[in-house]
Tab-separated table of C-alpha atoms and ligand atoms in Angstrom:
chain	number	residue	atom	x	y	z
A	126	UNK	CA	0.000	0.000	0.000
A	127	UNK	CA	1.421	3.493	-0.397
A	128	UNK	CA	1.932	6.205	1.889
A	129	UNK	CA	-0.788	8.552	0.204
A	130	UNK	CA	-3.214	4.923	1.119
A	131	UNK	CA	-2.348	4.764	4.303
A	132	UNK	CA	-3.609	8.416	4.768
A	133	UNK	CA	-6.858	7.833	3.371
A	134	UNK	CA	-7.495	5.052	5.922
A	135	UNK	CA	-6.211	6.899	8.760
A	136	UNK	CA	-8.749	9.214	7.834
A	137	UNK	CA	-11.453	6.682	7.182
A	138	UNK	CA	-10.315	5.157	10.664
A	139	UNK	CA	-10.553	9.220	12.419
A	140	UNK	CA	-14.224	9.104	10.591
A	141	UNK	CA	-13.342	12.059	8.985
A	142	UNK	CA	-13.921	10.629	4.996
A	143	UNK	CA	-16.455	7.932	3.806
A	144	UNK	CA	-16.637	5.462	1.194
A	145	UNK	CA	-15.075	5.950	-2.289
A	146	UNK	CA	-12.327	7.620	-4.411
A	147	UNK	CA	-10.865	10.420	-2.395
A	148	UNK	CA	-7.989	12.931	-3.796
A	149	UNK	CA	-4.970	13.845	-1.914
A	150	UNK	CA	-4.351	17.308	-3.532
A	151	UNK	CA	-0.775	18.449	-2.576
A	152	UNK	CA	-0.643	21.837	-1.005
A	153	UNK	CA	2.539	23.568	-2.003
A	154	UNK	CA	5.221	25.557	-0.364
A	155	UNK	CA	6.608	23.165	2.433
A	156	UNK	CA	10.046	21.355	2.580
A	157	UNK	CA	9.602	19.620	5.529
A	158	UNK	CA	6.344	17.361	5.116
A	159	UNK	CA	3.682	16.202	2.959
A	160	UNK	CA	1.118	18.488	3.358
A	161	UNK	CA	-2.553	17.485	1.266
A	162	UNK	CA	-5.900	19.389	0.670
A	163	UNK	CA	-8.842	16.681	1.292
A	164	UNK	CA	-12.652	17.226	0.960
A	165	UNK	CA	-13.920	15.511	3.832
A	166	UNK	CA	-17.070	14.952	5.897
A	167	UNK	CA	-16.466	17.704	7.567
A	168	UNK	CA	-15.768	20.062	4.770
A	169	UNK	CA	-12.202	20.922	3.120
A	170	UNK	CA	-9.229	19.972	5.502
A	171	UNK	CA	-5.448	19.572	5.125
A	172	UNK	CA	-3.520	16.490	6.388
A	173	UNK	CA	0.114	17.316	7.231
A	174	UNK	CA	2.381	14.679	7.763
A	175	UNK	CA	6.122	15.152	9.125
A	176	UNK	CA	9.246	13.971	6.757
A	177	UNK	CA	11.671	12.076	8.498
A	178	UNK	CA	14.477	14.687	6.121
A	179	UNK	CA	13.423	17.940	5.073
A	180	UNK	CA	13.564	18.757	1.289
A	181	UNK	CA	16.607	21.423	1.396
A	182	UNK	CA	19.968	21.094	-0.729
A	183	UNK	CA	22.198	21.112	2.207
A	184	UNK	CA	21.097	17.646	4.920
A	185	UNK	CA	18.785	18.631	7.269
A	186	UNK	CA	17.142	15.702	9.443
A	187	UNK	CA	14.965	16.432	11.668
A	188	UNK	CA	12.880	13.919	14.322
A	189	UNK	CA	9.086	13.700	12.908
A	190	UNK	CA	7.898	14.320	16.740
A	191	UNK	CA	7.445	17.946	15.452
A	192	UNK	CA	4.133	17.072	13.812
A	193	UNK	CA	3.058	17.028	17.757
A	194	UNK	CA	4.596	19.448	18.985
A	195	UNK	CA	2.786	21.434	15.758
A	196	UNK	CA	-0.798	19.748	17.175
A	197	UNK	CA	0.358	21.185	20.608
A	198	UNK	CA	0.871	24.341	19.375
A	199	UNK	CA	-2.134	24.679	17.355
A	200	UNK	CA	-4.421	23.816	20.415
A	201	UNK	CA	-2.699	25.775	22.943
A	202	UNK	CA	-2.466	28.828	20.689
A	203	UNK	CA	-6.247	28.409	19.833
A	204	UNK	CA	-6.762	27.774	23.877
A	205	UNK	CA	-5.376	31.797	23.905
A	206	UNK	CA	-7.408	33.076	20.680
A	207	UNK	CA	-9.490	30.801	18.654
A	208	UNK	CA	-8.611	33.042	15.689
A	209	UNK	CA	-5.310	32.796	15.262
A	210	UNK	CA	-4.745	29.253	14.678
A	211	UNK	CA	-6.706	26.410	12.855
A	212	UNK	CA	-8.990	23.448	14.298
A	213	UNK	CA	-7.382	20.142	14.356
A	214	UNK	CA	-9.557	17.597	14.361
A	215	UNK	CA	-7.578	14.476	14.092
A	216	UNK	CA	-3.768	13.241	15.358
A	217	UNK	CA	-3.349	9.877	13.370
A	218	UNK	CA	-0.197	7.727	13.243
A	219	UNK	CA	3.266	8.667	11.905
A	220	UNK	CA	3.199	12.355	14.334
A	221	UNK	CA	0.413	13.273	11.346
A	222	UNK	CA	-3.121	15.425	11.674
A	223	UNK	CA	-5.466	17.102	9.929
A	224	UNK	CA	-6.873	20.106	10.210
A	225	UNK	CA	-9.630	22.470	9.085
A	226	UNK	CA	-8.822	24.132	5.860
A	227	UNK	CA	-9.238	28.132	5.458
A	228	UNK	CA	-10.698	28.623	2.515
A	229	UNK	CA	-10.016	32.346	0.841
A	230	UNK	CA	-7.416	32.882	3.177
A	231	UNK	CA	-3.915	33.617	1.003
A	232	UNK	CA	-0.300	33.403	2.584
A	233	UNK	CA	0.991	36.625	3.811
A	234	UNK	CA	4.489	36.285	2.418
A	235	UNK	CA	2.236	36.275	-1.259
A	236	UNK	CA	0.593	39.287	-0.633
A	237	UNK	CA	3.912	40.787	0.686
A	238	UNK	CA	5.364	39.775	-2.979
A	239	UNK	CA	2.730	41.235	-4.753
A	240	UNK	CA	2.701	44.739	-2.930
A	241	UNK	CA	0.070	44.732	-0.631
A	242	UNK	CA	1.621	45.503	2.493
A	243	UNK	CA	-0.704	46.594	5.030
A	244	UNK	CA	0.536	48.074	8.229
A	245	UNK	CA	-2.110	46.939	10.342
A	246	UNK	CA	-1.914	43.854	9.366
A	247	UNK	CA	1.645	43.510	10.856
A	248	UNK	CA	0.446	45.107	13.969
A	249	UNK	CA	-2.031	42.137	14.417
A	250	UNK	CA	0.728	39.867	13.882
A	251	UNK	CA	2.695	40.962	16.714
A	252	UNK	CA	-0.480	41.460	18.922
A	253	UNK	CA	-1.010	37.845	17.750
A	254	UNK	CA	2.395	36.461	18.968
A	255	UNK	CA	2.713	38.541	22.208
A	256	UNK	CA	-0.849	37.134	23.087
A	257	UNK	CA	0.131	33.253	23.481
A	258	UNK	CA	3.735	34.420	25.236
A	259	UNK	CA	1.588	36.477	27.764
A	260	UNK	CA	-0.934	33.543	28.576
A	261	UNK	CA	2.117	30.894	28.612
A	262	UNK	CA	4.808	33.167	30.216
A	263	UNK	CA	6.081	31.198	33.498
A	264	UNK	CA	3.367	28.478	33.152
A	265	UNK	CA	4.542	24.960	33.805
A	266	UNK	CA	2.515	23.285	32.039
A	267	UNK	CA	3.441	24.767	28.724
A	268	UNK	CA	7.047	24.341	29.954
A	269	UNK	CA	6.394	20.584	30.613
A	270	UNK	CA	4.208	20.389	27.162
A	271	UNK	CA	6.523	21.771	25.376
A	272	UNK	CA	10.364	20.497	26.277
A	273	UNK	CA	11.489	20.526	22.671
A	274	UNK	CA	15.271	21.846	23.593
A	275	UNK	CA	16.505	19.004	20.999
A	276	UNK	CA	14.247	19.760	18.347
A	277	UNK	CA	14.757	23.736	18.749
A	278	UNK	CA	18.622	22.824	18.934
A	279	UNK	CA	18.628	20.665	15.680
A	280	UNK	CA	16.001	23.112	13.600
A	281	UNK	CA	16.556	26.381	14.967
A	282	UNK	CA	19.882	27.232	17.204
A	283	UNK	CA	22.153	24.911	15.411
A	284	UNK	CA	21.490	25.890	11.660
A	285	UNK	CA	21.147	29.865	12.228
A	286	UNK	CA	22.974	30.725	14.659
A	287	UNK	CA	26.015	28.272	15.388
A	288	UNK	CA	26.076	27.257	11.716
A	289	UNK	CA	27.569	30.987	11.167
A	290	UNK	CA	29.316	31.012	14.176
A	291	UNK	CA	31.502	27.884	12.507
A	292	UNK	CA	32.196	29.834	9.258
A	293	UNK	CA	32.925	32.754	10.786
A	294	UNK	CA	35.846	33.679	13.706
A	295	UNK	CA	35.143	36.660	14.047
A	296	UNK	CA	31.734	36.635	14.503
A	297	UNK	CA	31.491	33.838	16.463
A	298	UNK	CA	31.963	34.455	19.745
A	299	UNK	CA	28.706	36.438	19.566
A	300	UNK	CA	27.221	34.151	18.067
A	301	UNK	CA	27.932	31.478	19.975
A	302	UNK	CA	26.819	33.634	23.406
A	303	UNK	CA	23.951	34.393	21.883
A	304	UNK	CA	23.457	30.326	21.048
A	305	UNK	CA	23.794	30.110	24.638
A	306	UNK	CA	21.856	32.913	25.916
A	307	UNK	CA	18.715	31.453	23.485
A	308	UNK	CA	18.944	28.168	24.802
A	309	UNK	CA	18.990	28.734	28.319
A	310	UNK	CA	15.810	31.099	28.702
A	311	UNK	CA	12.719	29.580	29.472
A	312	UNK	CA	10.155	31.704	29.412
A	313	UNK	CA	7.347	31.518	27.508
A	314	UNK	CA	5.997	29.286	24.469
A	315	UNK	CA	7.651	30.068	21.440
A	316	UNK	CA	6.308	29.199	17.529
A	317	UNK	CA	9.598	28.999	16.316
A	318	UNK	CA	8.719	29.693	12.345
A	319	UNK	CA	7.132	33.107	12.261
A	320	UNK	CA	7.673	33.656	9.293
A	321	UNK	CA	5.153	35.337	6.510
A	322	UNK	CA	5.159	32.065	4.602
A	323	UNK	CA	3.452	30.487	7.531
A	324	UNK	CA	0.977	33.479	8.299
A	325	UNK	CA	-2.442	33.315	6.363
A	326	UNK	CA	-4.248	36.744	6.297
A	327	UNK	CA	-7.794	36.153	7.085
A	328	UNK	CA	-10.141	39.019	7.338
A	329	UNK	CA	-10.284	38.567	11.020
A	330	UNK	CA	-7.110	39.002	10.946
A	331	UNK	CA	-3.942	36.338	10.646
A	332	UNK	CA	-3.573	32.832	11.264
A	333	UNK	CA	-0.726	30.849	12.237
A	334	UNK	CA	0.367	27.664	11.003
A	335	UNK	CA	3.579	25.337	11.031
A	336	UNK	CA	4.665	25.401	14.604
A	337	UNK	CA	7.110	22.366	14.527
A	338	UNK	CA	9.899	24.137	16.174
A	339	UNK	CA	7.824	24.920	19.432
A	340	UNK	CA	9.551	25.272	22.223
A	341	UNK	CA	9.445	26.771	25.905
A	342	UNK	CA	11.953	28.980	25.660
A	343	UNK	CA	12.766	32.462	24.853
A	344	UNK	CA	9.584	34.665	23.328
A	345	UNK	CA	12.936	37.547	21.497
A	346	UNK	CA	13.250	34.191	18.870
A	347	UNK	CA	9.445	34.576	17.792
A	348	UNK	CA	9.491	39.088	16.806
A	349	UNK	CA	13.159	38.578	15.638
A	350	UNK	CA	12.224	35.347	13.373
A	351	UNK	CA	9.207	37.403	11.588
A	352	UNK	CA	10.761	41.014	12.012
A	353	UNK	CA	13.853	39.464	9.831
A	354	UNK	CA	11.499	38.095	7.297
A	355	UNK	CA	9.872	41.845	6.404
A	356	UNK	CA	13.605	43.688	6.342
A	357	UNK	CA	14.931	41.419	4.339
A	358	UNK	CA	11.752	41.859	1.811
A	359	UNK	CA	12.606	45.755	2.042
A	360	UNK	CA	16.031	45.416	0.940
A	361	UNK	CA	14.619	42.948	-2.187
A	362	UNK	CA	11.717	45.223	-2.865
A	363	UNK	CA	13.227	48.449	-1.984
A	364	UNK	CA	9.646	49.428	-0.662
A	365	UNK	CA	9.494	51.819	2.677
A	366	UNK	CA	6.375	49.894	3.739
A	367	UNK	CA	7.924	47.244	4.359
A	368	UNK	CA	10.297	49.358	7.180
A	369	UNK	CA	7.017	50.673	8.518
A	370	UNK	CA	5.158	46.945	8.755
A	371	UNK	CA	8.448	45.820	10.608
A	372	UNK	CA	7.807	48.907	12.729
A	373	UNK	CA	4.512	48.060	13.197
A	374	UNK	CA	4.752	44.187	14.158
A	375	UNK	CA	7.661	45.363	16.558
A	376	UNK	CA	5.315	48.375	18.389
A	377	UNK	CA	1.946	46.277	18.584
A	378	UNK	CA	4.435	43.227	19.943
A	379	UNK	CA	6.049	45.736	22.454
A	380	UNK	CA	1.944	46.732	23.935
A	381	UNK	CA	1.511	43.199	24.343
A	382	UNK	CA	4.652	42.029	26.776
A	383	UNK	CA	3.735	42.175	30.382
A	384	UNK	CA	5.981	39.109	31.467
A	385	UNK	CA	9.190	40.979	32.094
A	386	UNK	CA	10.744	44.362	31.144
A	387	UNK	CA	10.386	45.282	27.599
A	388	UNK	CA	13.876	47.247	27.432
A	389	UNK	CA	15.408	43.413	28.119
A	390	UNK	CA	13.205	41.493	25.651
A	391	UNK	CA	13.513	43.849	22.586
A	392	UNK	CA	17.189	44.291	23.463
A	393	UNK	CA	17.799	40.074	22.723
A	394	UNK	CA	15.094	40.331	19.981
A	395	UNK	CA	17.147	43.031	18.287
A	396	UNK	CA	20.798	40.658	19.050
A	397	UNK	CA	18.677	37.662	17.575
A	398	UNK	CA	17.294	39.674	14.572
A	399	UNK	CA	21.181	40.278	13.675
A	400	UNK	CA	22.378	37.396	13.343
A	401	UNK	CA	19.283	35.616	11.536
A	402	UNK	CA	19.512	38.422	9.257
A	403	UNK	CA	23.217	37.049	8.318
A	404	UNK	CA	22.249	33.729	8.830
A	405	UNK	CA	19.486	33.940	5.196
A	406	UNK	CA	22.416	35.622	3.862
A	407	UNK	CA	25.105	33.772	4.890
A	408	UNK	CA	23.711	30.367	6.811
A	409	UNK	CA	22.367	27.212	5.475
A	410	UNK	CA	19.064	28.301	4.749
A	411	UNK	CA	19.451	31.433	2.529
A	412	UNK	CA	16.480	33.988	1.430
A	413	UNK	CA	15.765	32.559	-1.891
A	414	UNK	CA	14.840	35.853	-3.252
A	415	UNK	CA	17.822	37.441	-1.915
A	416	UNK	CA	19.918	36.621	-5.201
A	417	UNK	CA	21.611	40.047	-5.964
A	418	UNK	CA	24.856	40.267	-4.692
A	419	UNK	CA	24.238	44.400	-4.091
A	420	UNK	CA	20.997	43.324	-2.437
A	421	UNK	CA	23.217	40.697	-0.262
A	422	UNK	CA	26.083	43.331	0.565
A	423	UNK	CA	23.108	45.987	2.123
A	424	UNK	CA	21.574	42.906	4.486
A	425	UNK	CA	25.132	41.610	5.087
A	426	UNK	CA	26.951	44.859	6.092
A	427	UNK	CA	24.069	46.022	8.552
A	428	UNK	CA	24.144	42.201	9.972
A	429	UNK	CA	27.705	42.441	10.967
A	430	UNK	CA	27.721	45.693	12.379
A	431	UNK	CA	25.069	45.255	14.550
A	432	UNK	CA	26.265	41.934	16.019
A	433	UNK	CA	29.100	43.970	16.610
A	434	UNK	CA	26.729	46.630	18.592
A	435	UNK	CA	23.711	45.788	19.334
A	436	UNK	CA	20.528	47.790	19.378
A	437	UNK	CA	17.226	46.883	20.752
A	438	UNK	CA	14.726	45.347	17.868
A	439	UNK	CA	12.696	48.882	18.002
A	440	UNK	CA	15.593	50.729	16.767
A	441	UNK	CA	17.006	48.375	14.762
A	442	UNK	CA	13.779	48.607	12.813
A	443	UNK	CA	13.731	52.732	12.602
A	444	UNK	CA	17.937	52.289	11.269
A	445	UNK	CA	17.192	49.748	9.169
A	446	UNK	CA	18.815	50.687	5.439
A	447	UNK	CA	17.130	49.456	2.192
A	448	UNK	CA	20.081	50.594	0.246
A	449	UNK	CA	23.613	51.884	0.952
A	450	UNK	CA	23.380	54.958	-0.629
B	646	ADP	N1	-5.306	25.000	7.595
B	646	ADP	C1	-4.913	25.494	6.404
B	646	ADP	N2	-5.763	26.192	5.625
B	646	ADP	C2	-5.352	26.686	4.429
B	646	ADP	N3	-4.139	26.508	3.913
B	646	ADP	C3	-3.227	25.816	4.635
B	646	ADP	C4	-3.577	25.281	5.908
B	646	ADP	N4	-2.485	24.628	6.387
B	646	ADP	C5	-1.521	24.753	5.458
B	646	ADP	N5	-1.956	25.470	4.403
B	646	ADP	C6	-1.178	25.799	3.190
B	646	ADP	O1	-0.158	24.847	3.029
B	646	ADP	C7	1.141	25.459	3.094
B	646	ADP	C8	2.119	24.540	3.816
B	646	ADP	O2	1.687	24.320	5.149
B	646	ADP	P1	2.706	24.394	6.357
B	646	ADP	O3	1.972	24.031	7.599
B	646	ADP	O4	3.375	25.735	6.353
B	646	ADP	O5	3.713	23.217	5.987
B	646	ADP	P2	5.283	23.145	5.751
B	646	ADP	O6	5.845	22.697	7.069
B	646	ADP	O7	5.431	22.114	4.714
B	646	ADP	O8	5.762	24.500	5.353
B	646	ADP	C9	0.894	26.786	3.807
B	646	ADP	O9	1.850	27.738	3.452
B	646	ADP	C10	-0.503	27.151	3.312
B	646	ADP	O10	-0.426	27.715	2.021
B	647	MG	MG1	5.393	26.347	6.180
């Protein structure tokens, strides 16, 4: 029997499909599982399913336990604000689930693309994330739930931060502190893959998805992960907005933290934003879009110098440079 069989009797098994010939349609955009569009009893849904290697040039293995951690994500988050994350309605074998599908709901990072950059969009974003850190901050359940220091290690610290760190001496002492510093905060539940790509943009506002890499750990990862995404995109595009939608995730983010002191947060989200700016210059997952080598220079120049001195993620945003010039 194949894979895409076993599927469709998992989800015979979870009662969510009947009788008959049922079509796995394959959603695209992931490298790290199979993930399918199904018309089920209940209406469209998607079935994700973990690979055991994700499909990148350079190897990247990485445990399928993530497709629970995702599931625990996805509930908890939903636990916080039933908007902001989908229903899943099944866990069947192989760390697999499905969930409900959103229909008309496209992928931020497309609309991004295309031009339509909307502000307050990006403010709900960060209102979004600083929503499940403030219900999870210093909760021990989440930090029980979610133990994933191996998986964040493997997926996350290893590949963009220490990855650098080993290809560059002079960087990597800072790097490699700020490897440390990241792994040894626990503090709240982190998504770990903030990134536009895995934000749809619903008209209630967005929704997130892919939470493999989620951790208890430090809340800095999640603004600097998706603040990184949006000044990269304004070096590529050259477009202001983008500036003032990173300023905008960053201030709505900033109104939402009442775990700790803001100044110390946005200080390590501004040290993290760095150096996984260099790392999708310079690491082993690169910006695909960032392909011109003037466009490369602008990100990697700013990179360096400001894991050389670091500013807080606020101002990092206002000094952020499209262009040398
Ligand atoms: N519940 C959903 N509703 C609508 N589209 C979805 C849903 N889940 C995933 N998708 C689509 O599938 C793509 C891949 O899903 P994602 O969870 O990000 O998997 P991967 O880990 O492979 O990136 C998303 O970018 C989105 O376009
Ligand atoms: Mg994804």
């Amino acid at each position: 029997m194949t894979a895409d069989a076993d599927i469709i009797d998992e989800l015979r098994v979870a009662g969510l499909l009947g009788e008959g010939d049922i079509v796995l349609d394959p959603l695209t955009g992931g490298v790290s599982c199979d993930v399918w569009k199904v018309e089920s009893l209940v209406g469209p849904i998607v079935v994700k399913r973990p690979l055991p290697q994700l499909r990148v040039a350079a190897e990247w293995l990485a445990p399928v336990e993530r497709g629970t951690s995702e599931v625990r994500w996805l509930r908890r988050a939903r636990g916080v604000d039933s908007m902001i994350a989908p229903e899943v309605l099944a866990e069947l074998p192989g760390h697999a689930f499905a969930m409900r599908f959103l229909p008309g709901c496209p992928v931020w990072k497309d609309e991004l693309m295309a031009g339509r950059i909307d502000s307050a969009f990006a403010a709900q974003v960060g209102t979004g994330i600083a929503a499940v850190h403030a219900a999870t901050a210093d909760n021990d359940g989440d930090r029980a739930d979610f133990a994933n220091d191996e998986m964040f290690r493997a997926l996350r610290v290893d590949p963009f931060l220490l990855y650098v760190a080993r290809h560059d001496a002079d960087l990597a002492p800072a790097l490699t502190a700020l490897a440390d510093d990241l792994s040894g905060r626990k503090i709240a539940l982190v998504h770990g893959d903030v990134s536009p790509k895995n934000i749809l943009v619903s008209a209630d506002g967005p929704i997130f998805l892919d939470a493999e890499c989620a951790v208890y750990g430090d809340p800095a990862f999640d603004l600097a992960f998706c603040t990184t995404h949006l000044l990269l995109k304004a070096v590529w595009s050259g477009d202001v907005r983008l500036n003032e939608a990173a300023a905008a995730l960053v201030a709505a983010y900033r109104a939402g933290i009442d775990w700790e002191d803001a100044g110390d947060i946005l200080l390590r989200s501004g040290k993290l934003t760095a150096a996984l700016i260099l790392a999708r210059v310079d690491g082993k997952s690169p910006a695909p879009y960032l392909t011109d080598p003037e466009h490369k220079h602008v990100v990697r120049d700013q990179a360096r110098a400001l894991i050389r001195a670091p500013e807080p993620v606020d101002a990092l945003v206002t000094h952020w440079k499209r262009t040398l010039a």
